[in-house]
mmCIF file of C-alpha atoms in Angstrom:
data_model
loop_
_atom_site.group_PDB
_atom_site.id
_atom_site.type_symbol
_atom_site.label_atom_id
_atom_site.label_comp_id
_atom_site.label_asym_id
_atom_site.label_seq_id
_atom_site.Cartn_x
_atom_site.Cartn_y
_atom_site.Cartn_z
ATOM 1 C CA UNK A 71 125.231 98.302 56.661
ATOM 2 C CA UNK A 72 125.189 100.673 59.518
ATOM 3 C CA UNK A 73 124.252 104.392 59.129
ATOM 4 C CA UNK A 74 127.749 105.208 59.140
ATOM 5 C CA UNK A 75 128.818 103.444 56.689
ATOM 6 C CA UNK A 76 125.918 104.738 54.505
ATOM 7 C CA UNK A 77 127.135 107.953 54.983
ATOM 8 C CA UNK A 78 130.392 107.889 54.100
ATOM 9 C CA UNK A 79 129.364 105.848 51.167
ATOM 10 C CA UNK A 80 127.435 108.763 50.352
ATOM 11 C CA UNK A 81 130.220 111.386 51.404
ATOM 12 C CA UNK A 82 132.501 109.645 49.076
ATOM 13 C CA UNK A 83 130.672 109.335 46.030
ATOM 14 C CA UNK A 84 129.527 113.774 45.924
ATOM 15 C CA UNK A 85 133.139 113.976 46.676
ATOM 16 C CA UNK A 86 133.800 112.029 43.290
ATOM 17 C CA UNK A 87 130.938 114.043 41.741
ATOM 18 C CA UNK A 88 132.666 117.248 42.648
ATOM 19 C CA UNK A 89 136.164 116.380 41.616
ATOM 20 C CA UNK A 90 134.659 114.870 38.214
ATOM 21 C CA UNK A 91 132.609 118.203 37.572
ATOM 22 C CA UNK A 92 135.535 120.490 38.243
ATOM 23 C CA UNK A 93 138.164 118.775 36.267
ATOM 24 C CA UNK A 94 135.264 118.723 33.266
ATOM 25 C CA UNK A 95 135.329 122.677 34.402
ATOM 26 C CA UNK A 96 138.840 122.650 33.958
ATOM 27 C CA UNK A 97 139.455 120.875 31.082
ATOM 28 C CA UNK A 98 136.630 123.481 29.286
ATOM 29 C CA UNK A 99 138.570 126.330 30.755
ATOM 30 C CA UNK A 100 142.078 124.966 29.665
ATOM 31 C CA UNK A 101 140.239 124.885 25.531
ATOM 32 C CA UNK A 102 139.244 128.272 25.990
ATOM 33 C CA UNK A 103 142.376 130.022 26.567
ATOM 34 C CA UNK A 104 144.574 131.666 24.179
ATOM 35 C CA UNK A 105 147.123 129.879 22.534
ATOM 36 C CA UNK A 106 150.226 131.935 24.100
ATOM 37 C CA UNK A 107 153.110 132.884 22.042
ATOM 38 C CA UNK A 108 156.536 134.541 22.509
ATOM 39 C CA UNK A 109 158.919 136.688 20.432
ATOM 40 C CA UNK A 110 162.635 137.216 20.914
ATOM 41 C CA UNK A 111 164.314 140.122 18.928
ATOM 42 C CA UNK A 112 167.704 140.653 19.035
ATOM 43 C CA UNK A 113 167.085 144.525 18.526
ATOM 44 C CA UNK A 114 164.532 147.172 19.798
ATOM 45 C CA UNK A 115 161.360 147.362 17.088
ATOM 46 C CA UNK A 116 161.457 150.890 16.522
ATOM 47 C CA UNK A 117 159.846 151.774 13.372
ATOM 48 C CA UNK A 118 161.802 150.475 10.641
ATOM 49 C CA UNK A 119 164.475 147.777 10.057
ATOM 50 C CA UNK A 120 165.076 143.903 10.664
ATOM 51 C CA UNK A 121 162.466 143.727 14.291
ATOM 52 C CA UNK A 122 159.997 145.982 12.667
ATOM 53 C CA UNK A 123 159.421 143.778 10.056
ATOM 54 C CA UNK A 124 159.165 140.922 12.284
ATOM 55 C CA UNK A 125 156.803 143.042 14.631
ATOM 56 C CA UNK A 126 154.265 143.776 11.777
ATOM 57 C CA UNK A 127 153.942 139.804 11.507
ATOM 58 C CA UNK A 128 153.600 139.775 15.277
ATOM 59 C CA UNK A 129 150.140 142.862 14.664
ATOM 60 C CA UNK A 130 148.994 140.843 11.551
ATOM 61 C CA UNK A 131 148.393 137.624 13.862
ATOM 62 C CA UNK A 132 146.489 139.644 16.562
ATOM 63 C CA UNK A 133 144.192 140.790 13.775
ATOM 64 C CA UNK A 134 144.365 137.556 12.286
ATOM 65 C CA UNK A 135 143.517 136.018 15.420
ATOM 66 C CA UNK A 136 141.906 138.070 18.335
ATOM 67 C CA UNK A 137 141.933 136.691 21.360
ATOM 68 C CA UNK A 138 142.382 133.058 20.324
ATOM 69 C CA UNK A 139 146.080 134.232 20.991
ATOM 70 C CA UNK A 140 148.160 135.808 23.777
ATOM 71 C CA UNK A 141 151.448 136.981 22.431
ATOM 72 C CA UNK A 142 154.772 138.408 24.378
ATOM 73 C CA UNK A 143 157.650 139.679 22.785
ATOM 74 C CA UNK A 144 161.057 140.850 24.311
ATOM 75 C CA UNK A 145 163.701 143.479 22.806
ATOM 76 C CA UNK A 146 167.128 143.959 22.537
ATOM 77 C CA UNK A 147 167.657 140.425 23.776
ATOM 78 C CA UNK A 148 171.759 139.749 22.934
ATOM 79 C CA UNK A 149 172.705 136.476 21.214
ATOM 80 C CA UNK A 150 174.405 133.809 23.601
ATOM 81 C CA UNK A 151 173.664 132.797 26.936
ATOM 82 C CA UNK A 152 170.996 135.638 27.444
ATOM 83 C CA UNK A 153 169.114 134.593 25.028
ATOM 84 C CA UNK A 154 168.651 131.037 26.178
ATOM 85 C CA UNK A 155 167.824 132.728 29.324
ATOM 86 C CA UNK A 156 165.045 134.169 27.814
ATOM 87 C CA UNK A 157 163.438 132.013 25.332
ATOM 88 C CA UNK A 158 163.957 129.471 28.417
ATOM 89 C CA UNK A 159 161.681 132.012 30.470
ATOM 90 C CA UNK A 160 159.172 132.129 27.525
ATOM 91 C CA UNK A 161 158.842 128.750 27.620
ATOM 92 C CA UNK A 162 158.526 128.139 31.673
ATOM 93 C CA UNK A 163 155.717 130.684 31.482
ATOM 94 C CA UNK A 164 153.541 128.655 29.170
ATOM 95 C CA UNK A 165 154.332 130.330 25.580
ATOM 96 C CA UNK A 166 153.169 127.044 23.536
ATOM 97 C CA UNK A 167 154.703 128.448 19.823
ATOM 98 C CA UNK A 168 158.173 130.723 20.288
ATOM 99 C CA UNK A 169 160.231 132.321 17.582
ATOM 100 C CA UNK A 170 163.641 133.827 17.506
ATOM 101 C CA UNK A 171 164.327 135.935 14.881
ATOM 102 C CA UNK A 172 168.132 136.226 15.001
ATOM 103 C CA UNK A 173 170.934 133.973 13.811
ATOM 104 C CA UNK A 174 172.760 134.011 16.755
ATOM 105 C CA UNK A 175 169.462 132.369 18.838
ATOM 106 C CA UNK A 176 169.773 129.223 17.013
ATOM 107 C CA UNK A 177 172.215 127.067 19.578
ATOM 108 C CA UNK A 178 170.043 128.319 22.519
ATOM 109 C CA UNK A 179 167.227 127.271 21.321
ATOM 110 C CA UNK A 180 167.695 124.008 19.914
ATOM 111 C CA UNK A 181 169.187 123.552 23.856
ATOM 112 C CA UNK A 182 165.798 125.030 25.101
ATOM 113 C CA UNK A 183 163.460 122.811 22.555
ATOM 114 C CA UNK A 184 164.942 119.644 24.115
ATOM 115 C CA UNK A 185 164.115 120.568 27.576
ATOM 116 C CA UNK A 186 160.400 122.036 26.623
ATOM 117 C CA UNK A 187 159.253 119.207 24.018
ATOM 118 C CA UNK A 188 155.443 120.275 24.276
ATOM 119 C CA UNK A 189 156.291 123.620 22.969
ATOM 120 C CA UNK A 190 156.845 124.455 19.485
ATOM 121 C CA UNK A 191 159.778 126.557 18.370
ATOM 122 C CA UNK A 192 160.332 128.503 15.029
ATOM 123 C CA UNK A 193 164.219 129.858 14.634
ATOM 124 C CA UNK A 194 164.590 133.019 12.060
ATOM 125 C CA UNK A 195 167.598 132.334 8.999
ATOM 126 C CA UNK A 196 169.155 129.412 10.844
ATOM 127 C CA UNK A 197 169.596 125.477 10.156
ATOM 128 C CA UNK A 198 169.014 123.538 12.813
ATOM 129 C CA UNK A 199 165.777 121.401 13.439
ATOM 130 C CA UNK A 200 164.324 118.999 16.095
ATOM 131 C CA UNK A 201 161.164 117.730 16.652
ATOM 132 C CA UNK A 202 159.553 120.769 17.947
ATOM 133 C CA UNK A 203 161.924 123.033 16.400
ATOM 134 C CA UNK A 204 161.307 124.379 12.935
ATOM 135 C CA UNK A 205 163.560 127.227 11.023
ATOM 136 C CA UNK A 206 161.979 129.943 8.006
ATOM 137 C CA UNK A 207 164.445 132.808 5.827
ATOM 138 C CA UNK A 208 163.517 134.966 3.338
ATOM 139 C CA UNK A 209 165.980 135.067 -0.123
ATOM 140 C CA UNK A 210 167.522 138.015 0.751
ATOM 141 C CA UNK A 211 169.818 137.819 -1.865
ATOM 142 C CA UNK A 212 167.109 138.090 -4.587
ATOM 143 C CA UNK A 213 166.662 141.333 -3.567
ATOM 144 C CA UNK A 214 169.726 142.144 -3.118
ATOM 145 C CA UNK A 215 170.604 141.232 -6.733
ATOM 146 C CA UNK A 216 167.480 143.610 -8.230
ATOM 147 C CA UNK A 217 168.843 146.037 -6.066
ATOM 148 C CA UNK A 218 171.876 145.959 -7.198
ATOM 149 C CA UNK A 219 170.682 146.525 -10.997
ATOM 150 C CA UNK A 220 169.804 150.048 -9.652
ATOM 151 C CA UNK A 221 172.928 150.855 -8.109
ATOM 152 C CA UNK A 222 174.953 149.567 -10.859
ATOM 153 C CA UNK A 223 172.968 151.797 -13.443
ATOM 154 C CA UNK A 224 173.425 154.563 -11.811
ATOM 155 C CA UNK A 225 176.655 154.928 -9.941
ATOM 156 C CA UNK A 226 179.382 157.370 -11.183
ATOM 157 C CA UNK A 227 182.445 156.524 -9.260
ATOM 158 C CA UNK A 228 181.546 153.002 -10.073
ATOM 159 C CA UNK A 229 182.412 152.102 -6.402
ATOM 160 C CA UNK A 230 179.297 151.186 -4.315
ATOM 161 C CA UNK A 231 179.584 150.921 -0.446
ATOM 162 C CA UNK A 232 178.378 147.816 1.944
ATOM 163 C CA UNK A 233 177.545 147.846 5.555
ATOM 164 C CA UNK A 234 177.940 144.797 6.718
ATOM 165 C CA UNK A 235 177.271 143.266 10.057
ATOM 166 C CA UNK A 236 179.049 139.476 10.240
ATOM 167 C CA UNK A 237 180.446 137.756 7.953
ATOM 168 C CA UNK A 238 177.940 134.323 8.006
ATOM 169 C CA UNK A 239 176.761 132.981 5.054
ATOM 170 C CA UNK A 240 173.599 134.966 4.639
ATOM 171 C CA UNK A 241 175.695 138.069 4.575
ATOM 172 C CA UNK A 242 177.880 136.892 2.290
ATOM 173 C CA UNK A 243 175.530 136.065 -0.213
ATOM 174 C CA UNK A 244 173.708 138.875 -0.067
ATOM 175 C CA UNK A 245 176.685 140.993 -0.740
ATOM 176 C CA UNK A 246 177.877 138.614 -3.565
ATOM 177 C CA UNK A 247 174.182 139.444 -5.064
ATOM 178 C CA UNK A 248 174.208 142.905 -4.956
ATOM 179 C CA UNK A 249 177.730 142.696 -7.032
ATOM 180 C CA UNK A 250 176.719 140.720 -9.787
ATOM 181 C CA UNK A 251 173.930 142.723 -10.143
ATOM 182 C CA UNK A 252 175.413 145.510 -10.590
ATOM 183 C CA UNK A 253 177.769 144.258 -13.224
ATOM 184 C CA UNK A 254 174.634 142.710 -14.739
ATOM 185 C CA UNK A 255 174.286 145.964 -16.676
ATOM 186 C CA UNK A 256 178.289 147.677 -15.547
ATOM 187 C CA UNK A 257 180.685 145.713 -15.822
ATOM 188 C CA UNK A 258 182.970 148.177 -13.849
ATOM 189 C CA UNK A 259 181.146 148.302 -10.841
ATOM 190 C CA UNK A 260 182.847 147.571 -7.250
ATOM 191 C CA UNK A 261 181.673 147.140 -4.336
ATOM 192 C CA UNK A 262 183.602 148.348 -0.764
ATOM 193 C CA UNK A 263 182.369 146.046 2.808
ATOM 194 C CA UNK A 264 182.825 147.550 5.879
ATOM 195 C CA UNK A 265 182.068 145.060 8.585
ATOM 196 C CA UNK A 266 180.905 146.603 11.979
ATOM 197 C CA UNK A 267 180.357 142.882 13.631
ATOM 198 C CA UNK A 268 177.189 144.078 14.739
ATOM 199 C CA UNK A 269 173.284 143.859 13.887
ATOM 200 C CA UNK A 270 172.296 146.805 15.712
ATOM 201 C CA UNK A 271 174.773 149.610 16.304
ATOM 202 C CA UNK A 272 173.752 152.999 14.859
ATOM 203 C CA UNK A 273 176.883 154.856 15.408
ATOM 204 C CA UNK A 274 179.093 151.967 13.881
ATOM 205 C CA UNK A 275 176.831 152.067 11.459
ATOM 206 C CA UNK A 276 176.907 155.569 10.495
ATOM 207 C CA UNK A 277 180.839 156.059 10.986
ATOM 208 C CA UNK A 278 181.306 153.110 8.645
ATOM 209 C CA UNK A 279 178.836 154.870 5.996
ATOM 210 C CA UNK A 280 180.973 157.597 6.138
ATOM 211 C CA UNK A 281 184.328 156.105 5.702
ATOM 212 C CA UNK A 282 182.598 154.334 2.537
ATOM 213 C CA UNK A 283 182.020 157.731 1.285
ATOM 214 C CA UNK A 284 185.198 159.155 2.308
ATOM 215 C CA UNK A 285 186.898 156.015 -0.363
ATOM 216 C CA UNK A 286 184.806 157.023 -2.763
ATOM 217 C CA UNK A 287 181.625 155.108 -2.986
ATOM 218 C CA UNK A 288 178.592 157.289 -3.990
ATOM 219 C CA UNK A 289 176.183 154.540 -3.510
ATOM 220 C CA UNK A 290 175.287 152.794 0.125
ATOM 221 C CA UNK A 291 173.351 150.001 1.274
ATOM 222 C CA UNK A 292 173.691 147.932 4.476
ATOM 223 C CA UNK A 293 172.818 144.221 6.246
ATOM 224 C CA UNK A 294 172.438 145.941 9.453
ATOM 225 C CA UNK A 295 169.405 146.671 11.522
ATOM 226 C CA UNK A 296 168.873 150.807 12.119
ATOM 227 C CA UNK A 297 168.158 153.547 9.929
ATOM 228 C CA UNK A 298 172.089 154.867 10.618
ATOM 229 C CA UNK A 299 172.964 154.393 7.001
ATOM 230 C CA UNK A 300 170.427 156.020 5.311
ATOM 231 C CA UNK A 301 170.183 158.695 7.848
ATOM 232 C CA UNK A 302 174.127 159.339 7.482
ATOM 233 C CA UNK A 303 173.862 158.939 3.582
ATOM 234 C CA UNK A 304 171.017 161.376 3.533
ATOM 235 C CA UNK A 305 173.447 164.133 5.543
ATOM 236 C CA UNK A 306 176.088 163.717 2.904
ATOM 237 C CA UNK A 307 173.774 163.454 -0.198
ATOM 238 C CA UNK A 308 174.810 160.483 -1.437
ATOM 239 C CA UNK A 309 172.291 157.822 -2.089
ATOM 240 C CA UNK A 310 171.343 154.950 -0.045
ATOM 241 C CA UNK A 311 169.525 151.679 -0.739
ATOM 242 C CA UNK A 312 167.576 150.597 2.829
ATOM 243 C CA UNK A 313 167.371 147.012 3.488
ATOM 244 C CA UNK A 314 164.996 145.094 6.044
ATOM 245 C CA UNK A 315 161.865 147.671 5.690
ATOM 246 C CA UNK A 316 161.661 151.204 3.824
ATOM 247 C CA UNK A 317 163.697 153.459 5.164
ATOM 248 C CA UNK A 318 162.488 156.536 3.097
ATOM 249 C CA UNK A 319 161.553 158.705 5.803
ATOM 250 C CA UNK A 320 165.134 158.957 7.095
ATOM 251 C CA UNK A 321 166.241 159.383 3.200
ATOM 252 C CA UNK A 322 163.472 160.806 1.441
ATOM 253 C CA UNK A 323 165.694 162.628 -1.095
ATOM 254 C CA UNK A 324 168.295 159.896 -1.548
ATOM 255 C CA UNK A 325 166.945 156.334 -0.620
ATOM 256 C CA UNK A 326 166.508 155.243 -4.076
ATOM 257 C CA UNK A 327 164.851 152.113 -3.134
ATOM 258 C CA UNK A 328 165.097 149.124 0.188
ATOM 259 C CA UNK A 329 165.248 145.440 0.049
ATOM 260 C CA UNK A 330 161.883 144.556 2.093
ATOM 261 C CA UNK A 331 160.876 141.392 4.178
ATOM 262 C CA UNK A 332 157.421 140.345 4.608
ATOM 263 C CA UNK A 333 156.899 137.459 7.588
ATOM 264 C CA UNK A 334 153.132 138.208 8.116
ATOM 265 C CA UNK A 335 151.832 135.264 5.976
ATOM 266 C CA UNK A 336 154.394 132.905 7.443
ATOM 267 C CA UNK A 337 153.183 133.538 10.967
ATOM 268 C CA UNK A 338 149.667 133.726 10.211
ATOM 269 C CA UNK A 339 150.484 130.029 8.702
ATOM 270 C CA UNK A 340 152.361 128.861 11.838
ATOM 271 C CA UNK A 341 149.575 130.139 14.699
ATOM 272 C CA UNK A 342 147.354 128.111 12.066
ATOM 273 C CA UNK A 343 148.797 124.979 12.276
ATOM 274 C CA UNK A 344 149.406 125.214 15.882
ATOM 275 C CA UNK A 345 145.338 125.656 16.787
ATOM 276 C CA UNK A 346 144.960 123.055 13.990
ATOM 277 C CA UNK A 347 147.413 121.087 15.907
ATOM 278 C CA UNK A 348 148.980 119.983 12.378
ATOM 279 C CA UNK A 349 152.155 121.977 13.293
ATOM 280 C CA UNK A 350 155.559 120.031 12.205
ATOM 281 C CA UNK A 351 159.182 121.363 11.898
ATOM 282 C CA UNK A 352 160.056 122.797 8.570
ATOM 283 C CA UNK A 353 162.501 124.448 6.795
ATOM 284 C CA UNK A 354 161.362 127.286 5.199
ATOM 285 C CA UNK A 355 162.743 129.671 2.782
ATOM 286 C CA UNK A 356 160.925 131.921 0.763
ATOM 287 C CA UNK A 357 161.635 134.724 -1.658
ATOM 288 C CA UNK A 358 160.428 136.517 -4.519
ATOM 289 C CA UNK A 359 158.253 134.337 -6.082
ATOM 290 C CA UNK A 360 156.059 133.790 -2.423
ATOM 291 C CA UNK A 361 156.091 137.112 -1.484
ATOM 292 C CA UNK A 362 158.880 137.328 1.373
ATOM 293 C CA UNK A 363 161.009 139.819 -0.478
ATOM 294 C CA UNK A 364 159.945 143.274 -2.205
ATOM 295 C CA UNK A 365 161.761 146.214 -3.249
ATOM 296 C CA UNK A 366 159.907 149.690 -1.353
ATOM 297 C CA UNK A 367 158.722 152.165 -4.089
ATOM 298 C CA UNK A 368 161.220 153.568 -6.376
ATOM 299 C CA UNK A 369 162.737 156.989 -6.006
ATOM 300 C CA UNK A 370 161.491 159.265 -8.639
ATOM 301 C CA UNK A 371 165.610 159.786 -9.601
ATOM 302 C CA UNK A 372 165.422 156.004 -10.741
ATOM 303 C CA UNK A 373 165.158 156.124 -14.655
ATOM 304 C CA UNK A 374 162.028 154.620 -16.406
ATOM 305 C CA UNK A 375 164.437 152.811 -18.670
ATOM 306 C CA UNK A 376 166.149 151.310 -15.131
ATOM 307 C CA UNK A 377 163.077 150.383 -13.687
ATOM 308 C CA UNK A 378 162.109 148.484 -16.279
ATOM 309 C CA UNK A 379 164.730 146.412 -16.202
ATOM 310 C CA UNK A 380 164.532 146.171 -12.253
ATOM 311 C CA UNK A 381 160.895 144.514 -13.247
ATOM 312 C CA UNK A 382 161.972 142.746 -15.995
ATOM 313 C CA UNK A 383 164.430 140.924 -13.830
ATOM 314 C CA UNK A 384 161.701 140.347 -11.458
ATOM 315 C CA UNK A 385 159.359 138.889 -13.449
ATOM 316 C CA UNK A 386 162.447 136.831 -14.918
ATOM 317 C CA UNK A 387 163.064 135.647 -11.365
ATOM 318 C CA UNK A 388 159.475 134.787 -10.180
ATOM 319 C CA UNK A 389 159.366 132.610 -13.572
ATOM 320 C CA UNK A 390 162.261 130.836 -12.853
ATOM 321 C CA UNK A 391 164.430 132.120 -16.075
ATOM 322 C CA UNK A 392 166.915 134.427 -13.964
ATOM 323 C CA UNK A 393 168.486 132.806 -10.690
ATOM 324 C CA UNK A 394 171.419 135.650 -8.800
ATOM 325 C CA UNK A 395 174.077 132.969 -9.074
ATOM 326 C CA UNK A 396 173.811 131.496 -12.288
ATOM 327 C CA UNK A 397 176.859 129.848 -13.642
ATOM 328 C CA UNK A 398 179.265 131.091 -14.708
ATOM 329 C CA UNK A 399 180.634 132.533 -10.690
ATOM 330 C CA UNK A 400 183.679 133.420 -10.201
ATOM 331 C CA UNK A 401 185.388 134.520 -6.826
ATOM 332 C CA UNK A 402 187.891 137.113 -6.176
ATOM 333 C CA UNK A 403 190.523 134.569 -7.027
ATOM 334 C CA UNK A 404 189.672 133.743 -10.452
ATOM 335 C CA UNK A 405 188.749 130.316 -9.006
ATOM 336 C CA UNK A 406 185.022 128.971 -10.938
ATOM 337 C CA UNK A 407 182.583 128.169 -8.131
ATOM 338 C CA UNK A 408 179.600 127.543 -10.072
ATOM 339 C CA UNK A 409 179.851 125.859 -13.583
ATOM 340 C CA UNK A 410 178.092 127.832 -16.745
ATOM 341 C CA UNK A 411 174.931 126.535 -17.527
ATOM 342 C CA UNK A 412 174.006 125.723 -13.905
ATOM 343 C CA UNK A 413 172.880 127.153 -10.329
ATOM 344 C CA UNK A 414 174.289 127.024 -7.233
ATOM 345 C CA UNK A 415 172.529 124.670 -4.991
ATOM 346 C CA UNK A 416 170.900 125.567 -1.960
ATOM 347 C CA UNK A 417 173.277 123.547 0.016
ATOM 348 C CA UNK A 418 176.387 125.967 -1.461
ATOM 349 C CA UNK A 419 174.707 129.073 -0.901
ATOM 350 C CA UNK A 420 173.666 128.076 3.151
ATOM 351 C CA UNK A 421 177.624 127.725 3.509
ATOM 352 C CA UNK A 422 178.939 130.578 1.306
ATOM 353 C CA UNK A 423 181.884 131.571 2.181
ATOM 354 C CA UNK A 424 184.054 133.402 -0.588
ATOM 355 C CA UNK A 425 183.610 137.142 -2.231
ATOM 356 C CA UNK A 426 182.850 137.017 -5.999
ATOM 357 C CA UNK A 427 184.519 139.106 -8.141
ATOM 358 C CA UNK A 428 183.798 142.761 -8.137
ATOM 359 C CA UNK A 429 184.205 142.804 -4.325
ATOM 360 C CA UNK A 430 187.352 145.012 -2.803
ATOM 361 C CA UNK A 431 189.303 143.465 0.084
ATOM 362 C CA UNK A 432 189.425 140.164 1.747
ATOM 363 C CA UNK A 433 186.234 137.983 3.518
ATOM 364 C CA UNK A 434 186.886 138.212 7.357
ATOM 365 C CA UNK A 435 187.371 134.260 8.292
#
């Protein structure tokens, strides 16, 4: 073997030494670094409402977690093509765990899951699942029923009002809740649904609290996400119940309660299992009884005698004994939906799609 040839023997193998050592660099480096995760909100986070909510579950998995994370999130992002744009650009840019926390992202992001299948996707109050696509909801509707137990105790027109944003299935329900709550202890209770076809649209918001007041209703609430309805409420001095997150700073003398969400154990769970790499798709829905849905502190105008049924009911519903739709349900119609003696199923309520009675006017189709 000549002296060349031992050379290059010898050229080649610190050559294979290097590469060796600096992928074995590499592959350290590539454990080390944070697991990165994206957020897509379909309105600005502001500091109360639908993306606040979902933002405090963003802050408790930095605490949680430290830097064994890197997390983006992105505002205001419209449903539809723009928002596969973006969760698409979350994904290119290396966000391993992505949620969406709007109904609307649910089509663009099954379409992005298929074309990223090493990332893992979470999709806020829809359906649809693939491999690396799971989906989580809260039971608004519980809420909405104990709510409703307040303003049906203490309404005097007897005609509440109902801010509505679309007419899907999870708004639906939630304003079939609130109803039969109500006539849980008033029979004569009403409810009025103004339907702004928005999530986020303050001045819709407030103009449609006001007409509600204008027909009569001395009682508002709203499935929309800004403070426009307890703010405009407020102004008039009517009272308000806030939903998504306490609104009492924009109603301090009328908010009488809010319907709360609380996502920060669910996405301390799902960073979890993603580091544990035990994630899997799920469908998740969680109310009451886990701790996903509150009501904020009471107003001090809320009667000891209503409050205690407001708990009562809770406890009733955390047990098991008192579901919002027990049978007997009847729509608008007169037309039995859910047999006495039973619940609706799960299945019925995800495709809701009639008032109940007590509700004025017809359901937008």
């Amino acid at each position: 073997m000549t002296k060349y040839s031992l050379a290059l023997r010898f050229k080649t193998l610190m050559s294979s030494l290097l590469l060796a050592s600096s992928m074995a660099v590499a592959g350290s480096a590539s454990a080390d670094e944070p697991l990165k995760i994206g957020f897509a909100h379909v309105s600005p986070i502001g500091d109360a409402g639908w993306t606040y909510q979902h933002d405090l579950g963003r802050k408790a998995i930095e605490e949680k977690f430290g830097d064994k994370i890197q997390v983006k999130y992105i505002e205001s992002v419209p449903e539809g093509a723009e928002a596969e744009r973006v969760i698409r650009d979350l994904a290119s840019s290396g966000n391993k765990l992505i949620f969406g926390t709007s109904f609307g992202f649910m089509n663009p992001m099954v379409k992005v899951a298929k074309a990223f299948p090493e990332t893992y996707f979470e999709h806020a109050t829809g359906y649809k699942t693939e491999a690396n696509l799971g989906n989580y909801n809260a039971r608004f509707y519980e809420g909405r029923y104990l709510s409703g137990i307040i303003a049906g105790s203490m309404t005097k027109s007897n005609t509440l009002g109902y801010v509505a944003a679309f007419p899907i299935p999870e708004v639906v329900m939630g304003i079939n809740a609130y109803i039969r709550g109500a006539q849980s202890v008033n029979p004569k209770a009403e409810v009025k649904v103004v339907w702004v076809n928005a999530w986020f649209d303050p001045g819709r918001e407030r103009e449609a609290t006001v007409a509600l007041i204008d027909q009569g209703a001395d009682i508002i609430t709203h499935h929309t996400d800004s403070t426009a309805v307890v703010s405009a409420a407020e102004e008039k001095g009517k009272y308000s119940i806030g939903y998504n997150s306490d609104m009492s700073k924009y109603g301090p003398k009328y908010q009488l309660t809010a319907v709360t969400h609380h996502w920060e154990q669910f996405y301390i769970d799902q960073v979890q299992q993603v580091l544990d790499k035990t994630w899997k798709p799920t469908s998740i829905w969680g109310g009451v009884k886990e701790g996903m849905i509150g009501l904020s502190p009471l107003n001090p105008a809320v009667p000891k005698e209503v409050a205690d049924k407001v708990e009562q009911a809770k406890a009733d519903m955390i047990a098991g004994k008192l579901h919002p739709f027990a049978g007997p349900v009847v729509d608008q119609d007169g037309k039995e939906r859910v047999a006495a003696g039973s619940n609706i199923s799960d299945e019925d309520l995800s495709k809701m799609d009639y008032y109940v009675k007590g509700i004025q006017g017809k359901l937008p189709k």
